[in-house]
Coordinates of C-alpha atoms in Angstrom, one line a residue:
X229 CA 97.9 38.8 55.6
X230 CA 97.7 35.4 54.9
X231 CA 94.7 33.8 54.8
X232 CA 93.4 29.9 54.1
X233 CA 90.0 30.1 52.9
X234 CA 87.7 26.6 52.1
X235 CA 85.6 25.8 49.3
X236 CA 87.0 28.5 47.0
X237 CA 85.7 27.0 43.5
X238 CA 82.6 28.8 44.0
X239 CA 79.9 31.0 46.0
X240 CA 81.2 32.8 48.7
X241 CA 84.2 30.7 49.0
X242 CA 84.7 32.2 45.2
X243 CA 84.1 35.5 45.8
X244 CA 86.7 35.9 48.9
X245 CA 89.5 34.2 46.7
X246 CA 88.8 36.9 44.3
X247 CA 88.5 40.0 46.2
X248 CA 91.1 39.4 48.9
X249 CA 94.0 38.2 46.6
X250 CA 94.4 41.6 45.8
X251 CA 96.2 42.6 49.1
X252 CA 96.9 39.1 50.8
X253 CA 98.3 35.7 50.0
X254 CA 95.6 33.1 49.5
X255 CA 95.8 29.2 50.3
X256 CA 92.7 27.6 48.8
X257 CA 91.6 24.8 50.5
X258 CA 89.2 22.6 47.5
X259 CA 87.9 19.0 47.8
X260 CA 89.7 19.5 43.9
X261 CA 92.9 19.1 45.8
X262 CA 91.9 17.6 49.9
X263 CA 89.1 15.5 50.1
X264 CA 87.7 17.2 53.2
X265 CA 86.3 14.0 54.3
X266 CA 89.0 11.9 55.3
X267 CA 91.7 12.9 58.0
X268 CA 94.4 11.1 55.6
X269 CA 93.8 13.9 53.4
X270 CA 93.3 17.1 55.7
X271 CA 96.9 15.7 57.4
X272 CA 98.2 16.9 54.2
X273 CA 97.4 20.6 54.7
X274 CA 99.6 23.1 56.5
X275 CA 98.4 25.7 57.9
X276 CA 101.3 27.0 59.8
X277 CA 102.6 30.9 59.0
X278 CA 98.6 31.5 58.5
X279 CA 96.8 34.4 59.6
X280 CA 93.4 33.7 59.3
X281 CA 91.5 30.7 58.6
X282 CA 87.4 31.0 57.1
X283 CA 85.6 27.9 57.3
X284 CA 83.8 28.7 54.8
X285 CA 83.1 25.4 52.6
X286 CA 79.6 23.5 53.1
X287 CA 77.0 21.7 51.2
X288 CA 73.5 19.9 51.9
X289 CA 73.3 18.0 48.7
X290 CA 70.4 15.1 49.0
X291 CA 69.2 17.6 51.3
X292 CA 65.7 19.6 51.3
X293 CA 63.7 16.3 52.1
X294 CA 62.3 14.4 55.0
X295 CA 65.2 12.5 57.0
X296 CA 63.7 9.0 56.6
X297 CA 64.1 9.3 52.6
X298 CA 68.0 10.9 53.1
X299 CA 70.6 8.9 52.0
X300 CA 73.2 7.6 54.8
X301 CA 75.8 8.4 52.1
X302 CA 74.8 11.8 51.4
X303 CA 74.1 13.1 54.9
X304 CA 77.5 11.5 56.5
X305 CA 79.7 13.6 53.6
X306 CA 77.5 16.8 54.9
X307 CA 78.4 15.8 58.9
X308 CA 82.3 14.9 57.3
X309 CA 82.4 18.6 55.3
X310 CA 80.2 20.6 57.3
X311 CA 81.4 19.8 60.6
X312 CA 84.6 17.5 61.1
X313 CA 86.8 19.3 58.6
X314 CA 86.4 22.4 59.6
X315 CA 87.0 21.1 63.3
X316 CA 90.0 19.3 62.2
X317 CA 91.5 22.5 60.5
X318 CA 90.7 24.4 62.8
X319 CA 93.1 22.2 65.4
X320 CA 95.4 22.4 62.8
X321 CA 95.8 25.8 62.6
X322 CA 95.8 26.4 66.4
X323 CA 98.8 24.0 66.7
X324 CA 100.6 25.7 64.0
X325 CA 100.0 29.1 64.8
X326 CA 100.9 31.3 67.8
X327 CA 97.5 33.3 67.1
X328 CA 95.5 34.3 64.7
X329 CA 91.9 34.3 63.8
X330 CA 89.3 32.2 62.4
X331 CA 86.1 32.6 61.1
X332 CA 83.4 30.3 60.5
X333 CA 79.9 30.7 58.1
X334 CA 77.4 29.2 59.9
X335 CA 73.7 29.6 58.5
X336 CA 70.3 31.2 60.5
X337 CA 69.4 27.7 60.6
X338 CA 71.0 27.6 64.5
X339 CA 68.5 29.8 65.5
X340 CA 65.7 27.8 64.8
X341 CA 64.5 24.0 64.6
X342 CA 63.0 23.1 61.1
X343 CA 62.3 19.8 58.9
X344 CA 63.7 18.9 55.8
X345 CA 67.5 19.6 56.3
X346 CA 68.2 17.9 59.4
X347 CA 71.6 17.1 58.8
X348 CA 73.0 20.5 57.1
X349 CA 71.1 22.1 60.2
X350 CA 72.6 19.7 62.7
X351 CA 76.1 20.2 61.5
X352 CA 75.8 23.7 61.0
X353 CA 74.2 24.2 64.9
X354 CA 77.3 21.5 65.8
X355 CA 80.0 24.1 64.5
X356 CA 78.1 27.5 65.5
X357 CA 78.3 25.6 69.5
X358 CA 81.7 24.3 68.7
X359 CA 83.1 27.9 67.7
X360 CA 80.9 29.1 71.4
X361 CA 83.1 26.2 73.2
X362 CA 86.6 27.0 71.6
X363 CA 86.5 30.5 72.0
X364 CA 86.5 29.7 75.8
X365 CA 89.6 28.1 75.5
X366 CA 92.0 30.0 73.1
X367 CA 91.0 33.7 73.9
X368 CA 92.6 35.9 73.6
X369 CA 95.2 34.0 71.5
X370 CA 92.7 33.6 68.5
X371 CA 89.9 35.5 67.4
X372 CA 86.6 33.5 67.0
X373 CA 84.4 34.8 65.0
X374 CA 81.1 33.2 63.8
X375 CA 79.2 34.6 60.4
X376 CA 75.5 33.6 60.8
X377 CA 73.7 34.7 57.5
X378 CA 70.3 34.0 56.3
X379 CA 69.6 32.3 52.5
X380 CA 72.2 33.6 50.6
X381 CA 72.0 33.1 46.4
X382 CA 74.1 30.8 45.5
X383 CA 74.1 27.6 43.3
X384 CA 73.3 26.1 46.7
X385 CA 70.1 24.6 45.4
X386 CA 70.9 24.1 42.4
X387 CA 73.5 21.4 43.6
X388 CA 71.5 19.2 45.6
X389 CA 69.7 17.8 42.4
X390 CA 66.2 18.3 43.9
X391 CA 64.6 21.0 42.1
X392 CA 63.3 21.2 38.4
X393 CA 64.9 23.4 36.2
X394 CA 61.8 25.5 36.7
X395 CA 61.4 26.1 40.4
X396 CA 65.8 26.6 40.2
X397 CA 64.3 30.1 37.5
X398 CA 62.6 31.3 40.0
X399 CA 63.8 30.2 43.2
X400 CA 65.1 33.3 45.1
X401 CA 62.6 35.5 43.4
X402 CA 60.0 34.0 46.1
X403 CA 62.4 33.7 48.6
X404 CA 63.8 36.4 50.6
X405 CA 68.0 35.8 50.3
X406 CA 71.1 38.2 50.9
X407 CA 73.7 38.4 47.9
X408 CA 76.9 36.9 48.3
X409 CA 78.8 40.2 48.0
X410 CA 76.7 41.7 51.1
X411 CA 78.5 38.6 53.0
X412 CA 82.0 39.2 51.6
X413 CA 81.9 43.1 52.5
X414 CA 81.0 42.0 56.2
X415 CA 83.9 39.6 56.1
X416 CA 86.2 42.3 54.8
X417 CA 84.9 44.1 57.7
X418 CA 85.7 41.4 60.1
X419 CA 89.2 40.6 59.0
X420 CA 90.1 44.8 59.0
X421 CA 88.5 45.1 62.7
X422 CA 88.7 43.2 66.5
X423 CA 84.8 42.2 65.8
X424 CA 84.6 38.7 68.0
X425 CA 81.9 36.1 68.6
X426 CA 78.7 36.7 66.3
X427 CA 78.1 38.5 63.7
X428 CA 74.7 38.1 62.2
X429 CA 73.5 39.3 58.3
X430 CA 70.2 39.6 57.5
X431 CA 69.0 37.1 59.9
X432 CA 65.7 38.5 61.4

């Protein structure tokens, strides 16, 4: 198959490149290459002759404190990444394509309401409802499916610049996380079967 993937540098995104480029043709889709936050630059991608499309890229950097002290700048690139680009690729690829499937990671945050990362969990509950909404309107041309995990270890926090180096030591150790390859192996399991709609990992 041929499969676009976003946000392969690292993390999940990372992982998928590496595992799935064994047996299928990868097109990375990096803000190294298409800012992800301008239309001028997502026009430049082609999706068409693409199989599967994961919506995986996503970030909640300035994040992790109370919306009054949030930077405009930082929590409009979250909306622009989290949320429009993988709306506006996803368009793309269902003009493109005939059918196909695409899969969007979404977060445990859309099941609950919680302070301190309003706009990651804003655009994160935005694409979990869009996925809902589109799957209603391209079935059973395209397969929608929708990865809802809870924390996953990552560098995640260590890229929003708000910890100490000493809370980053220790900061799954107190938290309860999945690992990143728990989340790839349920993807591989997704792309190999007709799952649809939801699947959730580790979310309680």
């Amino acid at each position: 198959m041929k499969i676009a993937i976003t946000g392969t540098t690292s993390g999940i995104g990372k992982a998928l490149k590496d595992v799935l480029s064994f047996h299928h043709e990868i097109v990375c889709i990096d803000r190294s290459e298409f800012d992800l936050s301008t239309v001028e630059n997502l026009s430049k991608i082609d999706l068409s002759g693409v199989d599967v499309l994961i919506n995986n890229a996503g970030h909640a950097n300035g994040g992790g404190r109370n919306f009054k002290n949030h930077k405009a700048e930082q929590w409009i690139d979250i909306l622009d990444t989290n949320l429009k680009a993988p709306m506006f690729l996803t368009q793309t690829f269902i003009n493109q394509n005939q059918s196909g499937k695409i899969i969007f990671i979404t977060s445990q945050v859309v099941e609950m309401a919680m302070g301190g990362d309003v706009a990651y969990s804003a655009s994160k509950a935005g694409i979990s409802f869009f996925a809902q909404c589109l799957r209603k309107e391209v079935s059973p041309d395209f397969n929608i499916v929708e990865i809802r995990a809870k924390r996953i270890k990552t560098d995640f926090p260590k890229n929003r610049k708000i910890h100490s180096n000493a809370v980053l030591a220790s900061f799954y150790d107190t938290r309860t996380h999945i690992t990143v390859d728990q989340v790839v192996d349920v993807i591989k399991t997704v792309l190999d079967t007709n799952i649809i709609e939801i699947v959730n990992i580790g979310v309680e």
